[in-house]
JSON list of C-alpha atoms in Angstrom, two decimals:
[
{"chain": "A", "resi": 4, "resn": "LYS", "atom": "CA", "xyz": [60.13, 188.23, 85.39]},
{"chain": "A", "resi": 5, "resn": "ALA", "atom": "CA", "xyz": [61.67, 192.16, 85.54]},
{"chain": "A", "resi": 6, "resn": "GLY", "atom": "CA", "xyz": [65.27, 192.52, 85.57]},
{"chain": "A", "resi": 7, "resn": "VAL", "atom": "CA", "xyz": [67.97, 194.95, 88.21]},
{"chain": "A", "resi": 8, "resn": "THR", "atom": "CA", "xyz": [66.40, 198.54, 87.55]},
{"chain": "A", "resi": 9, "resn": "GLN", "atom": "CA", "xyz": [68.80, 201.76, 88.84]},
{"chain": "A", "resi": 10, "resn": "THR", "atom": "CA", "xyz": [68.15, 204.98, 88.64]},
{"chain": "A", "resi": 11, "resn": "PRO", "atom": "CA", "xyz": [68.67, 207.29, 87.43]},
{"chain": "A", "resi": 12, "resn": "ARG", "atom": "CA", "xyz": [70.99, 206.13, 84.25]},
{"chain": "A", "resi": 13, "resn": "TYR", "atom": "CA", "xyz": [73.56, 209.13, 84.30]},
{"chain": "A", "resi": 14, "resn": "LEU", "atom": "CA", "xyz": [73.87, 211.98, 87.21]},
{"chain": "A", "resi": 15, "resn": "ILE", "atom": "CA", "xyz": [76.26, 215.01, 87.19]},
{"chain": "A", "resi": 16, "resn": "LYS", "atom": "CA", "xyz": [76.62, 216.86, 90.16]},
{"chain": "A", "resi": 17, "resn": "THR", "atom": "CA", "xyz": [79.42, 219.33, 91.61]},
{"chain": "A", "resi": 18, "resn": "ARG", "atom": "CA", "xyz": [81.45, 218.55, 94.44]},
{"chain": "A", "resi": 19, "resn": "GLY", "atom": "CA", "xyz": [80.56, 218.79, 97.83]},
{"chain": "A", "resi": 20, "resn": "GLN", "atom": "CA", "xyz": [77.06, 217.97, 96.98]},
{"chain": "A", "resi": 21, "resn": "GLN", "atom": "CA", "xyz": [74.86, 215.06, 98.03]},
{"chain": "A", "resi": 22, "resn": "VAL", "atom": "CA", "xyz": [73.80, 212.26, 95.66]},
{"chain": "A", "resi": 23, "resn": "THR", "atom": "CA", "xyz": [71.30, 209.82, 96.36]},
{"chain": "A", "resi": 24, "resn": "LEU", "atom": "CA", "xyz": [70.62, 206.49, 93.84]},
{"chain": "A", "resi": 25, "resn": "SER", "atom": "CA", "xyz": [68.08, 204.28, 93.12]},
{"chain": "A", "resi": 26, "resn": "CYS", "atom": "CA", "xyz": [67.95, 199.90, 93.33]},
{"chain": "A", "resi": 27, "resn": "SER", "atom": "CA", "xyz": [64.72, 197.99, 92.22]},
{"chain": "A", "resi": 28, "resn": "PRO", "atom": "CA", "xyz": [66.41, 194.52, 92.47]},
{"chain": "A", "resi": 29, "resn": "ILE", "atom": "CA", "xyz": [65.04, 191.03, 90.71]},
{"chain": "A", "resi": 30, "resn": "SER", "atom": "CA", "xyz": [61.15, 190.53, 92.55]},
{"chain": "A", "resi": 31, "resn": "GLY", "atom": "CA", "xyz": [61.30, 187.86, 95.60]},
{"chain": "A", "resi": 32, "resn": "HIS", "atom": "CA", "xyz": [65.88, 188.65, 96.08]},
{"chain": "A", "resi": 33, "resn": "ARG", "atom": "CA", "xyz": [66.27, 189.97, 99.23]},
{"chain": "A", "resi": 34, "resn": "SER", "atom": "CA", "xyz": [70.42, 190.37, 99.04]},
{"chain": "A", "resi": 35, "resn": "VAL", "atom": "CA", "xyz": [71.16, 193.76, 97.35]},
{"chain": "A", "resi": 36, "resn": "SER", "atom": "CA", "xyz": [75.07, 195.10, 96.83]},
{"chain": "A", "resi": 37, "resn": "TRP", "atom": "CA", "xyz": [76.24, 197.77, 95.06]},
{"chain": "A", "resi": 38, "resn": "TYR", "atom": "CA", "xyz": [79.88, 197.82, 93.77]},
{"chain": "A", "resi": 39, "resn": "GLN", "atom": "CA", "xyz": [81.72, 201.10, 92.17]},
{"chain": "A", "resi": 40, "resn": "GLN", "atom": "CA", "xyz": [83.43, 200.85, 89.79]},
{"chain": "A", "resi": 41, "resn": "THR", "atom": "CA", "xyz": [86.65, 203.29, 87.60]},
{"chain": "A", "resi": 42, "resn": "PRO", "atom": "CA", "xyz": [89.23, 202.48, 84.50]},
{"chain": "A", "resi": 43, "resn": "GLY", "atom": "CA", "xyz": [92.06, 202.49, 88.08]},
{"chain": "A", "resi": 44, "resn": "GLN", "atom": "CA", "xyz": [89.91, 200.86, 90.93]},
{"chain": "A", "resi": 45, "resn": "GLY", "atom": "CA", "xyz": [88.02, 198.11, 88.52]},
{"chain": "A", "resi": 46, "resn": "LEU", "atom": "CA", "xyz": [85.08, 196.83, 90.71]},
{"chain": "A", "resi": 47, "resn": "GLN", "atom": "CA", "xyz": [85.32, 197.83, 94.28]},
{"chain": "A", "resi": 48, "resn": "PHE", "atom": "CA", "xyz": [82.65, 196.40, 96.47]},
{"chain": "A", "resi": 49, "resn": "LEU", "atom": "CA", "xyz": [80.78, 199.30, 98.66]},
{"chain": "A", "resi": 50, "resn": "PHE", "atom": "CA", "xyz": [78.05, 196.71, 100.52]},
{"chain": "A", "resi": 51, "resn": "GLU", "atom": "CA", "xyz": [75.30, 194.58, 100.96]},
{"chain": "A", "resi": 52, "resn": "TYR", "atom": "CA", "xyz": [72.00, 194.26, 102.81]},
{"chain": "A", "resi": 53, "resn": "PHE", "atom": "CA", "xyz": [70.24, 191.17, 103.21]},
{"chain": "A", "resi": 54, "resn": "SER", "atom": "CA", "xyz": [66.54, 192.07, 104.22]},
{"chain": "A", "resi": 55, "resn": "GLU", "atom": "CA", "xyz": [66.82, 195.47, 105.58]},
{"chain": "A", "resi": 56, "resn": "THR", "atom": "CA", "xyz": [69.84, 194.84, 107.15]},
{"chain": "A", "resi": 57, "resn": "GLN", "atom": "CA", "xyz": [73.76, 195.29, 105.92]},
{"chain": "A", "resi": 58, "resn": "ARG", "atom": "CA", "xyz": [74.89, 192.21, 105.61]},
{"chain": "A", "resi": 59, "resn": "ASN", "atom": "CA", "xyz": [78.66, 193.66, 104.46]},
{"chain": "A", "resi": 60, "resn": "LYS", "atom": "CA", "xyz": [80.80, 196.44, 104.02]},
{"chain": "A", "resi": 61, "resn": "GLY", "atom": "CA", "xyz": [83.50, 197.54, 102.36]},
{"chain": "A", "resi": 62, "resn": "ASN", "atom": "CA", "xyz": [86.76, 200.00, 102.77]},
{"chain": "A", "resi": 63, "resn": "PHE", "atom": "CA", "xyz": [84.45, 203.33, 101.96]},
{"chain": "A", "resi": 64, "resn": "PRO", "atom": "CA", "xyz": [84.23, 206.32, 103.80]},
{"chain": "A", "resi": 65, "resn": "GLY", "atom": "CA", "xyz": [81.55, 207.36, 106.02]},
{"chain": "A", "resi": 66, "resn": "ARG", "atom": "CA", "xyz": [80.15, 209.18, 103.23]},
{"chain": "A", "resi": 67, "resn": "PHE", "atom": "CA", "xyz": [78.50, 206.30, 101.56]},
{"chain": "A", "resi": 68, "resn": "SER", "atom": "CA", "xyz": [76.26, 204.89, 102.72]},
{"chain": "A", "resi": 69, "resn": "GLY", "atom": "CA", "xyz": [72.47, 202.69, 102.09]},
{"chain": "A", "resi": 70, "resn": "ARG", "atom": "CA", "xyz": [69.93, 201.17, 102.88]},
{"chain": "A", "resi": 71, "resn": "GLN", "atom": "CA", "xyz": [66.95, 198.95, 101.70]},
{"chain": "A", "resi": 72, "resn": "PHE", "atom": "CA", "xyz": [63.77, 198.72, 102.67]},
{"chain": "A", "resi": 73, "resn": "SER", "atom": "CA", "xyz": [61.10, 196.90, 103.16]},
{"chain": "A", "resi": 74, "resn": "ASN", "atom": "CA", "xyz": [60.00, 195.63, 98.83]},
{"chain": "A", "resi": 75, "resn": "SER", "atom": "CA", "xyz": [64.30, 194.85, 99.09]},
{"chain": "A", "resi": 76, "resn": "ARG", "atom": "CA", "xyz": [64.10, 198.39, 97.35]},
{"chain": "A", "resi": 77, "resn": "SER", "atom": "CA", "xyz": [67.52, 199.86, 98.20]},
{"chain": "A", "resi": 78, "resn": "GLU", "atom": "CA", "xyz": [69.02, 203.20, 97.76]},
{"chain": "A", "resi": 79, "resn": "MET", "atom": "CA", "xyz": [72.71, 204.45, 98.31]},
{"chain": "A", "resi": 80, "resn": "ASN", "atom": "CA", "xyz": [74.09, 207.65, 99.46]},
{"chain": "A", "resi": 81, "resn": "VAL", "atom": "CA", "xyz": [77.55, 209.42, 98.69]},
{"chain": "A", "resi": 82, "resn": "SER", "atom": "CA", "xyz": [77.29, 213.00, 100.59]},
{"chain": "A", "resi": 83, "resn": "THR", "atom": "CA", "xyz": [80.51, 215.77, 99.94]},
{"chain": "A", "resi": 84, "resn": "LEU", "atom": "CA", "xyz": [81.17, 214.79, 96.71]},
{"chain": "A", "resi": 85, "resn": "GLU", "atom": "CA", "xyz": [84.81, 214.69, 95.70]},
{"chain": "A", "resi": 86, "resn": "LEU", "atom": "CA", "xyz": [85.85, 214.69, 91.94]},
{"chain": "A", "resi": 87, "resn": "GLY", "atom": "CA", "xyz": [86.93, 210.24, 92.71]},
{"chain": "A", "resi": 88, "resn": "ASP", "atom": "CA", "xyz": [83.39, 209.87, 93.20]},
{"chain": "A", "resi": 89, "resn": "SER", "atom": "CA", "xyz": [83.28, 209.95, 89.24]},
{"chain": "A", "resi": 90, "resn": "ALA", "atom": "CA", "xyz": [82.30, 206.05, 88.28]},
{"chain": "A", "resi": 91, "resn": "LEU", "atom": "CA", "xyz": [80.14, 203.80, 88.08]},
{"chain": "A", "resi": 92, "resn": "TYR", "atom": "CA", "xyz": [77.88, 202.40, 90.61]},
{"chain": "A", "resi": 93, "resn": "LEU", "atom": "CA", "xyz": [76.40, 198.93, 89.97]},
{"chain": "A", "resi": 94, "resn": "CYS", "atom": "CA", "xyz": [73.93, 197.27, 91.99]},
{"chain": "A", "resi": 95, "resn": "ALA", "atom": "CA", "xyz": [73.78, 193.63, 92.03]},
{"chain": "A", "resi": 96, "resn": "SER", "atom": "CA", "xyz": [70.85, 191.53, 93.37]},
{"chain": "A", "resi": 97, "resn": "SER", "atom": "CA", "xyz": [70.11, 187.67, 94.09]},
{"chain": "A", "resi": 98, "resn": "PRO", "atom": "CA", "xyz": [68.22, 185.44, 95.86]},
{"chain": "A", "resi": 99, "resn": "GLN", "atom": "CA", "xyz": [70.16, 185.06, 98.97]},
{"chain": "A", "resi": 100, "resn": "GLY", "atom": "CA", "xyz": [73.54, 186.70, 98.03]},
{"chain": "A", "resi": 101, "resn": "ARG", "atom": "CA", "xyz": [75.63, 183.96, 99.65]},
{"chain": "A", "resi": 102, "resn": "GLY", "atom": "CA", "xyz": [76.98, 181.40, 96.37]},
{"chain": "A", "resi": 103, "resn": "SER", "atom": "CA", "xyz": [74.83, 182.53, 94.31]},
{"chain": "A", "resi": 104, "resn": "PRO", "atom": "CA", "xyz": [74.26, 184.32, 91.25]},
{"chain": "A", "resi": 105, "resn": "LEU", "atom": "CA", "xyz": [74.39, 188.38, 91.15]},
{"chain": "A", "resi": 106, "resn": "HIS", "atom": "CA", "xyz": [72.12, 189.84, 88.82]},
{"chain": "A", "resi": 107, "resn": "PHE", "atom": "CA", "xyz": [72.96, 193.03, 87.77]},
{"chain": "A", "resi": 108, "resn": "GLY", "atom": "CA", "xyz": [71.89, 196.56, 86.55]},
{"chain": "A", "resi": 109, "resn": "ASN", "atom": "CA", "xyz": [72.97, 198.27, 84.23]},
{"chain": "A", "resi": 110, "resn": "GLY", "atom": "CA", "xyz": [74.31, 201.03, 86.73]},
{"chain": "A", "resi": 111, "resn": "THR", "atom": "CA", "xyz": [74.10, 204.39, 87.17]},
{"chain": "A", "resi": 112, "resn": "ARG", "atom": "CA", "xyz": [77.29, 206.62, 85.64]},
{"chain": "A", "resi": 113, "resn": "LEU", "atom": "CA", "xyz": [78.19, 209.59, 88.03]},
{"chain": "A", "resi": 114, "resn": "THR", "atom": "CA", "xyz": [79.87, 212.53, 87.15]},
{"chain": "A", "resi": 115, "resn": "VAL", "atom": "CA", "xyz": [81.45, 214.74, 89.32]},
{"chain": "A", "resi": 116, "resn": "THR", "atom": "CA", "xyz": [83.06, 218.31, 88.45]},
{"chain": "B", "resi": 13, "resn": "SER", "atom": "CA", "xyz": [91.60, 194.56, 97.54]},
{"chain": "B", "resi": 14, "resn": "GLN", "atom": "CA", "xyz": [91.60, 192.58, 95.69]},
{"chain": "B", "resi": 15, "resn": "GLN", "atom": "CA", "xyz": [91.03, 188.96, 95.84]},
{"chain": "B", "resi": 16, "resn": "GLY", "atom": "CA", "xyz": [90.62, 187.66, 91.78]},
{"chain": "B", "resi": 17, "resn": "GLU", "atom": "CA", "xyz": [94.11, 188.59, 89.66]},
{"chain": "B", "resi": 18, "resn": "GLU", "atom": "CA", "xyz": [92.59, 188.25, 85.70]},
{"chain": "B", "resi": 19, "resn": "ASP", "atom": "CA", "xyz": [95.05, 187.43, 82.91]},
{"chain": "B", "resi": 20, "resn": "PRO", "atom": "CA", "xyz": [95.75, 188.84, 79.85]},
{"chain": "B", "resi": 21, "resn": "GLN", "atom": "CA", "xyz": [94.30, 192.57, 81.30]},
{"chain": "B", "resi": 22, "resn": "ALA", "atom": "CA", "xyz": [93.39, 193.15, 77.59]},
{"chain": "B", "resi": 23, "resn": "LEU", "atom": "CA", "xyz": [93.54, 189.99, 74.31]},
{"chain": "B", "resi": 24, "resn": "SER", "atom": "CA", "xyz": [92.29, 189.94, 70.45]},
{"chain": "B", "resi": 25, "resn": "ILE", "atom": "CA", "xyz": [92.14, 186.85, 68.76]},
{"chain": "B", "resi": 26, "resn": "GLN", "atom": "CA", "xyz": [90.71, 185.84, 65.59]},
{"chain": "B", "resi": 27, "resn": "GLU", "atom": "CA", "xyz": [87.01, 185.47, 65.20]},
{"chain": "B", "resi": 28, "resn": "GLY", "atom": "CA", "xyz": [86.36, 181.68, 65.69]},
{"chain": "B", "resi": 29, "resn": "GLU", "atom": "CA", "xyz": [89.53, 181.20, 67.63]},
{"chain": "B", "resi": 30, "resn": "ASN", "atom": "CA", "xyz": [89.56, 179.94, 71.22]},
{"chain": "B", "resi": 31, "resn": "ALA", "atom": "CA", "xyz": [89.97, 182.50, 73.51]},
{"chain": "B", "resi": 32, "resn": "THR", "atom": "CA", "xyz": [91.25, 181.39, 77.70]},
{"chain": "B", "resi": 33, "resn": "MET", "atom": "CA", "xyz": [91.44, 183.64, 80.58]},
{"chain": "B", "resi": 34, "resn": "ASN", "atom": "CA", "xyz": [92.88, 182.72, 83.18]},
{"chain": "B", "resi": 35, "resn": "CYS", "atom": "CA", "xyz": [91.87, 184.12, 87.06]},
{"chain": "B", "resi": 36, "resn": "SER", "atom": "CA", "xyz": [94.73, 183.40, 89.73]},
{"chain": "B", "resi": 37, "resn": "TYR", "atom": "CA", "xyz": [93.34, 184.09, 93.81]},
{"chain": "B", "resi": 38, "resn": "LYS", "atom": "CA", "xyz": [94.62, 184.42, 96.95]},
{"chain": "B", "resi": 39, "resn": "THR", "atom": "CA", "xyz": [92.38, 182.94, 100.22]},
{"chain": "B", "resi": 40, "resn": "SER", "atom": "CA", "xyz": [90.48, 179.87, 100.01]},
{"chain": "B", "resi": 41, "resn": "ILE", "atom": "CA", "xyz": [87.26, 180.27, 98.06]},
{"chain": "B", "resi": 42, "resn": "ASN", "atom": "CA", "xyz": [83.25, 178.48, 98.62]},
{"chain": "B", "resi": 43, "resn": "ASN", "atom": "CA", "xyz": [83.18, 179.42, 94.76]},
{"chain": "B", "resi": 44, "resn": "LEU", "atom": "CA", "xyz": [84.04, 181.31, 91.57]},
{"chain": "B", "resi": 45, "resn": "GLN", "atom": "CA", "xyz": [82.52, 182.67, 89.35]},
{"chain": "B", "resi": 46, "resn": "TRP", "atom": "CA", "xyz": [82.63, 184.59, 85.61]},
{"chain": "B", "resi": 47, "resn": "TYR", "atom": "CA", "xyz": [81.08, 187.17, 84.83]},
{"chain": "B", "resi": 48, "resn": "ARG", "atom": "CA", "xyz": [80.38, 189.42, 80.82]},
{"chain": "B", "resi": 49, "resn": "GLN", "atom": "CA", "xyz": [80.08, 193.35, 80.68]},
{"chain": "B", "resi": 50, "resn": "ASN", "atom": "CA", "xyz": [79.61, 194.88, 77.51]},
{"chain": "B", "resi": 51, "resn": "SER", "atom": "CA", "xyz": [81.20, 198.21, 77.25]},
{"chain": "B", "resi": 52, "resn": "GLY", "atom": "CA", "xyz": [79.01, 201.07, 79.95]},
{"chain": "B", "resi": 53, "resn": "ARG", "atom": "CA", "xyz": [76.92, 197.81, 80.90]},
{"chain": "B", "resi": 54, "resn": "GLY", "atom": "CA", "xyz": [75.62, 195.70, 83.55]},
{"chain": "B", "resi": 55, "resn": "LEU", "atom": "CA", "xyz": [77.30, 192.32, 84.17]},
{"chain": "B", "resi": 56, "resn": "VAL", "atom": "CA", "xyz": [76.31, 189.22, 82.95]},
{"chain": "B", "resi": 57, "resn": "HIS", "atom": "CA", "xyz": [77.20, 185.60, 84.97]},
{"chain": "B", "resi": 58, "resn": "LEU", "atom": "CA", "xyz": [78.24, 183.45, 82.83]},
{"chain": "B", "resi": 59, "resn": "ILE", "atom": "CA", "xyz": [78.50, 180.54, 85.29]},
{"chain": "B", "resi": 60, "resn": "LEU", "atom": "CA", "xyz": [80.09, 179.10, 88.73]},
{"chain": "B", "resi": 61, "resn": "ILE", "atom": "CA", "xyz": [82.03, 176.42, 89.56]},
{"chain": "B", "resi": 62, "resn": "ARG", "atom": "CA", "xyz": [82.03, 175.68, 93.65]},
{"chain": "B", "resi": 63, "resn": "SER", "atom": "CA", "xyz": [85.67, 174.72, 95.09]},
{"chain": "B", "resi": 64, "resn": "ASN", "atom": "CA", "xyz": [84.95, 170.80, 95.28]},
{"chain": "B", "resi": 65, "resn": "GLU", "atom": "CA", "xyz": [84.16, 170.61, 91.18]},
{"chain": "B", "resi": 66, "resn": "ARG", "atom": "CA", "xyz": [87.16, 171.08, 88.78]},
{"chain": "B", "resi": 67, "resn": "GLU", "atom": "CA", "xyz": [85.85, 171.95, 85.22]},
{"chain": "B", "resi": 68, "resn": "LYS", "atom": "CA", "xyz": [82.32, 173.12, 83.92]},
{"chain": "B", "resi": 69, "resn": "HIS", "atom": "CA", "xyz": [80.94, 173.53, 81.19]},
{"chain": "B", "resi": 70, "resn": "SER", "atom": "CA", "xyz": [77.71, 175.73, 79.61]},
{"chain": "B", "resi": 71, "resn": "GLY", "atom": "CA", "xyz": [77.55, 175.93, 76.20]},
{"chain": "B", "resi": 72, "resn": "ARG", "atom": "CA", "xyz": [81.38, 177.80, 74.06]},
{"chain": "B", "resi": 73, "resn": "LEU", "atom": "CA", "xyz": [82.16, 178.13, 77.69]},
{"chain": "B", "resi": 74, "resn": "ARG", "atom": "CA", "xyz": [84.62, 175.68, 79.91]},
{"chain": "B", "resi": 75, "resn": "VAL", "atom": "CA", "xyz": [85.60, 176.99, 83.21]},
{"chain": "B", "resi": 76, "resn": "THR", "atom": "CA", "xyz": [88.03, 175.38, 85.47]},
{"chain": "B", "resi": 77, "resn": "LEU", "atom": "CA", "xyz": [89.49, 175.25, 89.66]},
{"chain": "B", "resi": 78, "resn": "ASP", "atom": "CA", "xyz": [92.40, 174.58, 90.65]},
{"chain": "B", "resi": 79, "resn": "THR", "atom": "CA", "xyz": [92.10, 174.91, 94.06]},
{"chain": "B", "resi": 80, "resn": "SER", "atom": "CA", "xyz": [95.79, 174.14, 95.02]},
{"chain": "B", "resi": 81, "resn": "LYS", "atom": "CA", "xyz": [97.25, 176.04, 92.75]},
{"chain": "B", "resi": 82, "resn": "LYS", "atom": "CA", "xyz": [94.26, 179.27, 93.39]},
{"chain": "B", "resi": 83, "resn": "SER", "atom": "CA", "xyz": [93.58, 179.46, 89.68]},
{"chain": "B", "resi": 84, "resn": "SER", "atom": "CA", "xyz": [91.08, 179.31, 87.42]},
{"chain": "B", "resi": 85, "resn": "SER", "atom": "CA", "xyz": [90.44, 179.57, 83.86]},
{"chain": "B", "resi": 86, "resn": "LEU", "atom": "CA", "xyz": [88.06, 180.51, 80.98]},
{"chain": "B", "resi": 87, "resn": "LEU", "atom": "CA", "xyz": [87.93, 179.12, 77.60]},
{"chain": "B", "resi": 88, "resn": "ILE", "atom": "CA", "xyz": [85.73, 180.30, 75.01]},
{"chain": "B", "resi": 89, "resn": "THR", "atom": "CA", "xyz": [84.89, 177.98, 72.64]},
{"chain": "B", "resi": 90, "resn": "ALA", "atom": "CA", "xyz": [84.88, 179.35, 68.64]},
{"chain": "B", "resi": 91, "resn": "SER", "atom": "CA", "xyz": [84.67, 183.11, 69.79]},
{"chain": "B", "resi": 92, "resn": "ARG", "atom": "CA", "xyz": [82.46, 185.13, 68.01]},
{"chain": "B", "resi": 93, "resn": "ALA", "atom": "CA", "xyz": [81.80, 188.84, 67.71]},
{"chain": "B", "resi": 94, "resn": "ALA", "atom": "CA", "xyz": [79.00, 189.23, 70.10]},
{"chain": "B", "resi": 95, "resn": "ASP", "atom": "CA", "xyz": [81.72, 187.72, 72.84]},
{"chain": "B", "resi": 96, "resn": "THR", "atom": "CA", "xyz": [83.59, 190.85, 72.46]},
{"chain": "B", "resi": 97, "resn": "ALA", "atom": "CA", "xyz": [83.69, 191.99, 76.04]},
{"chain": "B", "resi": 98, "resn": "SER", "atom": "CA", "xyz": [85.36, 192.47, 79.23]},
{"chain": "B", "resi": 99, "resn": "TYR", "atom": "CA", "xyz": [84.84, 188.79, 81.52]},
{"chain": "B", "resi": 100, "resn": "PHE", "atom": "CA", "xyz": [86.09, 188.95, 85.53]},
{"chain": "B", "resi": 101, "resn": "CYS", "atom": "CA", "xyz": [86.15, 185.80, 87.76]},
{"chain": "B", "resi": 102, "resn": "ALA", "atom": "CA", "xyz": [84.76, 186.74, 91.53]},
{"chain": "B", "resi": 103, "resn": "THR", "atom": "CA", "xyz": [85.00, 185.17, 94.31]},
{"chain": "B", "resi": 104, "resn": "ASP", "atom": "CA", "xyz": [83.44, 184.91, 98.05]},
{"chain": "B", "resi": 105, "resn": "ALA", "atom": "CA", "xyz": [86.09, 186.29, 99.96]},
{"chain": "B", "resi": 106, "resn": "GLY", "atom": "CA", "xyz": [86.05, 183.54, 102.78]},
{"chain": "B", "resi": 107, "resn": "ARG", "atom": "CA", "xyz": [84.22, 184.09, 106.59]},
{"chain": "B", "resi": 108, "resn": "ASP", "atom": "CA", "xyz": [82.24, 187.17, 105.15]},
{"chain": "B", "resi": 109, "resn": "ASP", "atom": "CA", "xyz": [80.86, 185.72, 101.62]},
{"chain": "B", "resi": 110, "resn": "LYS", "atom": "CA", "xyz": [81.40, 189.48, 100.28]},
{"chain": "B", "resi": 111, "resn": "ILE", "atom": "CA", "xyz": [81.95, 188.67, 96.09]},
{"chain": "B", "resi": 112, "resn": "ILE", "atom": "CA", "xyz": [84.99, 189.99, 95.15]},
{"chain": "B", "resi": 113, "resn": "PHE", "atom": "CA", "xyz": [86.21, 190.96, 91.47]},
{"chain": "B", "resi": 114, "resn": "GLY", "atom": "CA", "xyz": [88.82, 190.54, 89.76]},
{"chain": "B", "resi": 115, "resn": "LYS", "atom": "CA", "xyz": [90.01, 194.04, 86.96]},
{"chain": "B", "resi": 116, "resn": "GLY", "atom": "CA", "xyz": [88.99, 191.87, 84.11]},
{"chain": "B", "resi": 117, "resn": "THR", "atom": "CA", "xyz": [90.02, 190.80, 81.21]},
{"chain": "B", "resi": 118, "resn": "ARG", "atom": "CA", "xyz": [89.28, 192.57, 77.95]},
{"chain": "B", "resi": 119, "resn": "LEU", "atom": "CA", "xyz": [88.91, 190.76, 74.83]},
{"chain": "B", "resi": 120, "resn": "HIS", "atom": "CA", "xyz": [88.13, 191.93, 71.43]},
{"chain": "B", "resi": 121, "resn": "ILE", "atom": "CA", "xyz": [87.13, 189.31, 68.70]},
{"chain": "B", "resi": 122, "resn": "LEU", "atom": "CA", "xyz": [88.45, 190.37, 65.67]},
{"chain": "B", "resi": 123, "resn": "PRO", "atom": "CA", "xyz": [86.55, 189.92, 62.36]}
]
């Protein structure tokens, strides 16, 4: 089976712009979670989608949003980018999400200048 | 807020030695997982231990869980250069079942 695929791998944006990141989960996995990883804060949970519904949400401002499509692919969007949004954004999929291991993609490295 | 906290933050050992990392958490959990991350890449799942289990093995990995102390340890035996990575513990955060990660232990295996 193909692993979790995240695109693009690297992204450079300017403050105030918006960005959309994409995640294709492992075939058959219905849960997709997003995490932001920074050196100072570590891995912070953004949200989880299951069967096109947001099931959990972390403590991030409304500028961070996401969605999941009927084929389980997911996108996350960040509007009005700030310098502090520079991070590695990781997507993870699992069959059910709860109580099962997460399978991570290699992330999208976002740099905001 | 972080649920799991790993200790130590960084660890350097000689190849062939055993490496032990600890994780402490604050609230009741359904399960605890350990992950490895090589620099700049995604995390790889290593092992999952449920709250009613006390010890689990996978190859050179041994994980223990003490729910009374709200702590877990990961032991890597006979370390190799390829074990150089960051290691994270992750817990589900109770009723809402979010998986929350600690800040990790950076392990460096010296040749």
